[in-house]
């Protein structure tokens, strides 16, 4: 249909009327579709259904011959830490295995840092005047929620397509009140971007005003490829050590989107001092994690090759859904100039930048047509998207047919909101 900015006033009116009529027809279908949260679909969970019978009766002994049904084993079984060593980029002694949620580990690390400080802290973070975190945008709303919950100021920096704007990060990190930074370095939530080696090197080596600055390195999607190429990123723990900042990174991941999202394993990796710090705090909180689940994961995945093979199964289910979104958006919006969107090579999300000033309207139009979208602004700290343009689409949970239908509907809403805005702009 061509770029809408080039339409004459009469053509714009005509187009608006036609698209509005199409939208009304779509709305009249009374659909109920949900593209809000990045959850695995039931068929993805079925890939791990073999786990439900593990460990079998009598098979509850660890490699060291210990009874996994009992208390203890705070750091996690050595065989589980070995299984995830490659994925975490750390030797097994630098890994801790927790229970089912890496978000819970991040939450605990923030709370412990506030109350106790981290290795190298002159005082607990809560005793600083106004501790702050650097927040790449668009980012993960639950990271921002942790900061908001505990009164940590959030300092947004733009993402570039290959990681955060490092000039902006370095300028902010020079302030001693800036204690940390959220990073989702691979197949990021929601932009899908992969941090470049140059950006990762700068994060590891930049001077920071705070001696106890921490990168919260949330590698939630490290093995969640959508193409046959298994993309690798630079190893943050190695680079921090080489740069003389061995304690700078806390690395997190989990098997929530590898095995079972409600019954996976959460993982923490860091320097020796950080692991000691973590275990000293964790030991007050629990007598030990669920080691039967750890055994279950070892029996099921076996080794890194088994883990990668398992992820191939996810890719085969997910890649068609991501392709369906791209096809629907391209078909409807291709040359209109009202939106740009990502084509991620991994992860769980597609980010759409609609026309400035229209994201809230798109979400409203979608809701009225029976489609739930993540609230506009959710991917920015405090829910404030200064441009009101970023939308996060989560195509993993609905069926392929539902994704196709929802994407057509969303494209229609983006176009209608863009046309409305273009008309308002011309007065
Ligand atoms: N980190 C990121 C970037 C995520 O997108 C998600 C879930 O969507 C999580 C963490 C949650 O991880 P977990 O299930 O291990 O708590």
mmCIF file of C-alpha atoms in Angstrom, residues 136-373:
data_model
loop_
_atom_site.group_PDB
_atom_site.id
_atom_site.type_symbol
_atom_site.label_atom_id
_atom_site.label_comp_id
_atom_site.label_asym_id
_atom_site.label_seq_id
_atom_site.Cartn_x
_atom_site.Cartn_y
_atom_site.Cartn_z
ATOM 1 C CA UNK A 136 19.085 -1.149 29.160
ATOM 2 C CA UNK A 137 15.796 -0.365 27.384
ATOM 3 C CA UNK A 138 13.720 -2.128 26.227
ATOM 4 C CA UNK A 139 14.219 -4.563 29.082
ATOM 5 C CA UNK A 140 12.597 -7.214 31.247
ATOM 6 C CA UNK A 141 9.741 -5.823 33.329
ATOM 7 C CA UNK A 142 10.411 -8.157 36.262
ATOM 8 C CA UNK A 143 13.976 -6.813 36.622
ATOM 9 C CA UNK A 144 12.525 -3.347 36.820
ATOM 10 C CA UNK A 145 9.926 -4.525 39.337
ATOM 11 C CA UNK A 146 12.693 -5.729 41.707
ATOM 12 C CA UNK A 147 14.331 -2.292 41.593
ATOM 13 C CA UNK A 148 11.011 -0.563 42.134
ATOM 14 C CA UNK A 149 10.137 -2.842 45.032
ATOM 15 C CA UNK A 150 13.297 -1.885 46.932
ATOM 16 C CA UNK A 151 13.590 1.764 45.912
ATOM 17 C CA UNK A 152 16.620 1.341 43.644
ATOM 18 C CA UNK A 153 16.658 4.188 41.129
ATOM 19 C CA UNK A 154 16.600 3.047 37.512
ATOM 20 C CA UNK A 155 18.730 4.782 34.903
ATOM 21 C CA UNK A 156 17.653 3.838 31.373
ATOM 22 C CA UNK A 157 20.182 3.473 28.569
ATOM 23 C CA UNK A 158 19.257 2.637 24.976
ATOM 24 C CA UNK A 159 20.116 -0.683 23.372
ATOM 25 C CA UNK A 160 21.830 -0.427 20.000
ATOM 26 C CA UNK A 161 21.051 -3.791 18.396
ATOM 27 C CA UNK A 162 24.413 -5.162 19.606
ATOM 28 C CA UNK A 163 24.154 -4.389 23.304
ATOM 29 C CA UNK A 164 23.754 -1.238 25.373
ATOM 30 C CA UNK A 165 24.998 2.184 24.304
ATOM 31 C CA UNK A 166 28.355 1.807 26.033
ATOM 32 C CA UNK A 167 29.260 5.495 26.051
ATOM 33 C CA UNK A 168 26.078 6.137 28.035
ATOM 34 C CA UNK A 169 26.765 3.154 30.335
ATOM 35 C CA UNK A 170 30.321 4.249 31.084
ATOM 36 C CA UNK A 171 29.201 7.806 31.851
ATOM 37 C CA UNK A 172 26.578 6.545 34.326
ATOM 38 C CA UNK A 173 28.830 3.903 35.902
ATOM 39 C CA UNK A 174 31.317 6.601 36.935
ATOM 40 C CA UNK A 175 28.851 7.699 39.638
ATOM 41 C CA UNK A 176 29.576 5.895 42.961
ATOM 42 C CA UNK A 177 25.820 5.631 43.636
ATOM 43 C CA UNK A 178 25.448 3.349 40.599
ATOM 44 C CA UNK A 179 25.750 -0.126 42.079
ATOM 45 C CA UNK A 180 24.607 -2.411 39.336
ATOM 46 C CA UNK A 181 23.258 -3.040 35.883
ATOM 47 C CA UNK A 182 20.744 -5.481 34.448
ATOM 48 C CA UNK A 183 21.987 -7.323 31.346
ATOM 49 C CA UNK A 184 20.265 -9.996 29.265
ATOM 50 C CA UNK A 185 23.260 -10.496 26.989
ATOM 51 C CA UNK A 186 21.954 -13.071 24.529
ATOM 52 C CA UNK A 187 18.658 -13.151 22.636
ATOM 53 C CA UNK A 188 17.647 -10.380 25.012
ATOM 54 C CA UNK A 189 14.194 -9.933 26.510
ATOM 55 C CA UNK A 190 12.550 -8.394 24.561
ATOM 56 C CA UNK A 191 14.802 -7.035 21.768
ATOM 57 C CA UNK A 192 16.390 -10.400 20.934
ATOM 58 C CA UNK A 193 19.743 -8.738 20.519
ATOM 59 C CA UNK A 194 23.088 -10.325 21.233
ATOM 60 C CA UNK A 195 25.695 -8.218 23.009
ATOM 61 C CA UNK A 196 28.794 -7.779 20.829
ATOM 62 C CA UNK A 197 32.207 -8.840 22.052
ATOM 63 C CA UNK A 198 33.245 -5.165 22.109
ATOM 64 C CA UNK A 199 30.313 -4.245 24.381
ATOM 65 C CA UNK A 200 30.993 -7.180 26.719
ATOM 66 C CA UNK A 201 34.697 -6.255 26.938
ATOM 67 C CA UNK A 202 33.792 -2.696 27.832
ATOM 68 C CA UNK A 203 31.316 -3.863 30.498
ATOM 69 C CA UNK A 204 34.025 -6.059 32.019
ATOM 70 C CA UNK A 205 36.764 -3.451 31.950
ATOM 71 C CA UNK A 206 35.074 -0.039 32.397
ATOM 72 C CA UNK A 207 35.996 1.979 35.465
ATOM 73 C CA UNK A 208 33.129 2.252 37.954
ATOM 74 C CA UNK A 209 32.616 4.831 40.690
ATOM 75 C CA UNK A 210 31.361 2.134 43.070
ATOM 76 C CA UNK A 211 34.052 -0.368 44.148
ATOM 77 C CA UNK A 212 31.277 -2.970 44.586
ATOM 78 C CA UNK A 213 29.502 -2.499 41.226
ATOM 79 C CA UNK A 214 27.810 -5.670 39.942
ATOM 80 C CA UNK A 215 26.626 -6.765 36.514
ATOM 81 C CA UNK A 216 23.436 -8.794 36.980
ATOM 82 C CA UNK A 217 24.180 -10.985 33.956
ATOM 83 C CA UNK A 218 20.872 -12.730 33.317
ATOM 84 C CA UNK A 219 21.728 -15.244 30.608
ATOM 85 C CA UNK A 220 18.197 -16.641 30.592
ATOM 86 C CA UNK A 221 18.264 -17.481 26.861
ATOM 87 C CA UNK A 222 21.826 -18.720 26.344
ATOM 88 C CA UNK A 223 20.847 -21.999 24.636
ATOM 89 C CA UNK A 224 17.466 -20.883 23.254
ATOM 90 C CA UNK A 225 18.343 -20.673 19.570
ATOM 91 C CA UNK A 226 15.733 -20.147 16.856
ATOM 92 C CA UNK A 227 18.104 -20.971 13.991
ATOM 93 C CA UNK A 228 20.510 -23.837 13.427
ATOM 94 C CA UNK A 229 23.390 -21.558 14.300
ATOM 95 C CA UNK A 230 24.172 -21.764 18.004
ATOM 96 C CA UNK A 231 25.413 -18.257 18.625
ATOM 97 C CA UNK A 232 28.076 -17.777 21.279
ATOM 98 C CA UNK A 233 28.948 -14.666 23.237
ATOM 99 C CA UNK A 234 32.129 -13.623 25.019
ATOM 100 C CA UNK A 235 32.557 -15.087 28.494
ATOM 101 C CA UNK A 236 31.831 -12.368 31.017
ATOM 102 C CA UNK A 237 33.478 -14.088 34.001
ATOM 103 C CA UNK A 238 36.756 -14.598 32.074
ATOM 104 C CA UNK A 239 36.759 -11.041 30.757
ATOM 105 C CA UNK A 240 36.060 -9.533 34.191
ATOM 106 C CA UNK A 241 38.914 -11.561 35.664
ATOM 107 C CA UNK A 242 41.293 -10.553 32.859
ATOM 108 C CA UNK A 243 40.319 -6.900 33.326
ATOM 109 C CA UNK A 244 41.162 -7.032 37.041
ATOM 110 C CA UNK A 245 37.516 -7.029 38.201
ATOM 111 C CA UNK A 246 37.036 -10.688 39.107
ATOM 112 C CA UNK A 247 33.999 -10.040 41.305
ATOM 113 C CA UNK A 248 32.082 -7.792 38.906
ATOM 114 C CA UNK A 249 29.594 -10.290 37.417
ATOM 115 C CA UNK A 250 26.795 -12.323 38.953
ATOM 116 C CA UNK A 251 25.700 -14.766 36.234
ATOM 117 C CA UNK A 252 22.178 -16.226 36.322
ATOM 118 C CA UNK A 253 20.314 -18.781 34.237
ATOM 119 C CA UNK A 254 17.755 -21.526 34.702
ATOM 120 C CA UNK A 255 16.201 -24.531 33.056
ATOM 121 C CA UNK A 256 12.738 -22.952 33.196
ATOM 122 C CA UNK A 257 12.630 -22.785 29.394
ATOM 123 C CA UNK A 258 14.769 -25.877 28.880
ATOM 124 C CA UNK A 259 12.857 -28.495 30.873
ATOM 125 C CA UNK A 260 9.854 -27.382 32.954
ATOM 126 C CA UNK A 261 9.061 -23.740 33.650
ATOM 127 C CA UNK A 262 7.512 -24.444 37.039
ATOM 128 C CA UNK A 263 9.936 -27.167 38.058
ATOM 129 C CA UNK A 264 13.351 -26.346 36.655
ATOM 130 C CA UNK A 265 16.691 -25.537 38.257
ATOM 131 C CA UNK A 266 18.034 -22.032 38.852
ATOM 132 C CA UNK A 267 21.761 -21.407 38.460
ATOM 133 C CA UNK A 268 24.202 -18.813 39.782
ATOM 134 C CA UNK A 269 27.843 -18.502 38.692
ATOM 135 C CA UNK A 270 30.464 -16.041 39.843
ATOM 136 C CA UNK A 271 33.981 -15.607 41.274
ATOM 137 C CA UNK A 272 35.160 -17.620 44.230
ATOM 138 C CA UNK A 273 34.570 -14.679 46.600
ATOM 139 C CA UNK A 274 31.063 -14.103 45.257
ATOM 140 C CA UNK A 275 30.175 -17.802 45.507
ATOM 141 C CA UNK A 276 31.389 -17.852 49.113
ATOM 142 C CA UNK A 277 29.349 -14.710 49.826
ATOM 143 C CA UNK A 278 26.281 -16.203 48.165
ATOM 144 C CA UNK A 279 26.502 -19.511 50.046
ATOM 145 C CA UNK A 280 26.974 -17.762 53.394
ATOM 146 C CA UNK A 281 23.688 -15.904 52.838
ATOM 147 C CA UNK A 282 21.834 -18.844 51.243
ATOM 148 C CA UNK A 283 22.791 -21.076 54.160
ATOM 149 C CA UNK A 284 20.678 -18.913 56.437
ATOM 150 C CA UNK A 285 17.725 -19.212 54.138
ATOM 151 C CA UNK A 286 17.633 -22.951 53.445
ATOM 152 C CA UNK A 287 19.180 -26.223 54.603
ATOM 153 C CA UNK A 288 19.537 -27.250 50.979
ATOM 154 C CA UNK A 289 17.837 -27.329 47.583
ATOM 155 C CA UNK A 290 15.671 -30.001 45.962
ATOM 156 C CA UNK A 291 18.333 -32.510 44.962
ATOM 157 C CA UNK A 292 15.839 -35.033 43.565
ATOM 158 C CA UNK A 293 15.109 -32.475 40.862
ATOM 159 C CA UNK A 294 18.821 -32.096 40.312
ATOM 160 C CA UNK A 295 19.208 -35.856 39.842
ATOM 161 C CA UNK A 296 16.178 -35.804 37.545
ATOM 162 C CA UNK A 297 17.892 -33.218 35.341
ATOM 163 C CA UNK A 298 21.164 -35.168 35.212
ATOM 164 C CA UNK A 299 19.414 -38.423 34.306
ATOM 165 C CA UNK A 300 17.327 -36.702 31.649
ATOM 166 C CA UNK A 301 19.758 -34.304 29.944
ATOM 167 C CA UNK A 302 22.950 -36.275 30.708
ATOM 168 C CA UNK A 303 25.514 -33.817 29.321
ATOM 169 C CA UNK A 304 25.909 -30.616 27.334
ATOM 170 C CA UNK A 305 25.312 -32.462 24.043
ATOM 171 C CA UNK A 306 22.050 -33.848 25.462
ATOM 172 C CA UNK A 307 21.056 -30.357 26.528
ATOM 173 C CA UNK A 308 21.713 -28.983 23.044
ATOM 174 C CA UNK A 309 19.739 -31.833 21.440
ATOM 175 C CA UNK A 310 16.843 -31.086 23.758
ATOM 176 C CA UNK A 311 16.947 -27.414 22.756
ATOM 177 C CA UNK A 312 16.729 -28.450 19.080
ATOM 178 C CA UNK A 313 13.293 -29.829 19.921
ATOM 179 C CA UNK A 314 12.207 -26.437 21.272
ATOM 180 C CA UNK A 315 13.594 -24.711 18.180
ATOM 181 C CA UNK A 316 11.553 -26.934 15.867
ATOM 182 C CA UNK A 317 8.372 -25.994 17.722
ATOM 183 C CA UNK A 318 9.137 -22.286 18.128
ATOM 184 C CA UNK A 319 10.772 -21.228 14.848
ATOM 185 C CA UNK A 320 7.502 -21.569 12.849
ATOM 186 C CA UNK A 321 5.680 -19.340 15.356
ATOM 187 C CA UNK A 322 8.289 -16.591 15.063
ATOM 188 C CA UNK A 323 8.172 -16.929 11.274
ATOM 189 C CA UNK A 324 4.370 -16.628 11.361
ATOM 190 C CA UNK A 325 4.553 -13.325 13.252
ATOM 191 C CA UNK A 326 7.114 -11.964 10.819
ATOM 192 C CA UNK A 327 5.023 -13.042 7.812
ATOM 193 C CA UNK A 328 1.863 -11.436 9.159
ATOM 194 C CA UNK A 329 3.591 -8.173 10.058
ATOM 195 C CA UNK A 330 5.413 -8.054 6.705
ATOM 196 C CA UNK A 331 2.246 -8.747 4.734
ATOM 197 C CA UNK A 332 0.268 -5.977 6.382
ATOM 198 C CA UNK A 333 2.897 -3.410 7.354
ATOM 199 C CA UNK A 334 5.813 -4.146 4.999
ATOM 200 C CA UNK A 335 6.122 -0.833 3.174
ATOM 201 C CA UNK A 336 3.782 1.363 5.223
ATOM 202 C CA UNK A 337 6.488 2.912 7.392
ATOM 203 C CA UNK A 338 4.331 2.547 10.512
ATOM 204 C CA UNK A 339 6.422 -0.087 12.277
ATOM 205 C CA UNK A 340 9.793 -1.804 12.608
ATOM 206 C CA UNK A 341 10.224 -5.140 14.293
ATOM 207 C CA UNK A 342 12.962 -7.560 15.284
ATOM 208 C CA UNK A 343 13.756 -10.915 13.668
ATOM 209 C CA UNK A 344 15.435 -12.600 16.616
ATOM 210 C CA UNK A 345 17.793 -15.553 16.189
ATOM 211 C CA UNK A 346 16.808 -16.825 19.629
ATOM 212 C CA UNK A 347 14.885 -16.131 22.801
ATOM 213 C CA UNK A 348 11.186 -15.683 23.433
ATOM 214 C CA UNK A 349 10.128 -12.285 22.095
ATOM 215 C CA UNK A 350 9.632 -10.031 19.112
ATOM 216 C CA UNK A 351 9.834 -6.296 19.747
ATOM 217 C CA UNK A 352 7.762 -4.022 17.544
ATOM 218 C CA UNK A 353 8.351 -0.304 17.403
ATOM 219 C CA UNK A 354 5.067 1.129 16.154
ATOM 220 C CA UNK A 355 4.625 4.741 15.101
ATOM 221 C CA UNK A 356 5.596 7.126 17.924
ATOM 222 C CA UNK A 357 2.662 7.913 20.180
ATOM 223 C CA UNK A 358 0.624 4.839 19.207
ATOM 224 C CA UNK A 359 1.685 1.903 21.403
ATOM 225 C CA UNK A 360 -0.990 2.471 24.046
ATOM 226 C CA UNK A 361 -3.616 2.860 21.359
ATOM 227 C CA UNK A 362 -2.499 -0.403 19.703
ATOM 228 C CA UNK A 363 -2.838 -2.275 23.009
ATOM 229 C CA UNK A 364 -6.306 -0.758 23.496
ATOM 230 C CA UNK A 365 -7.443 -1.647 19.963
ATOM 231 C CA UNK A 366 -6.086 -5.172 20.428
ATOM 232 C CA UNK A 367 -7.890 -5.581 23.758
ATOM 233 C CA UNK A 368 -11.175 -4.481 22.203
ATOM 234 C CA UNK A 369 -10.647 -7.091 19.495
ATOM 235 C CA UNK A 370 -10.026 -9.866 22.038
ATOM 236 C CA UNK A 371 -6.212 -9.906 21.958
ATOM 237 C CA UNK A 372 -4.188 -9.479 25.144
ATOM 238 C CA UNK A 373 -0.855 -7.692 24.633
#
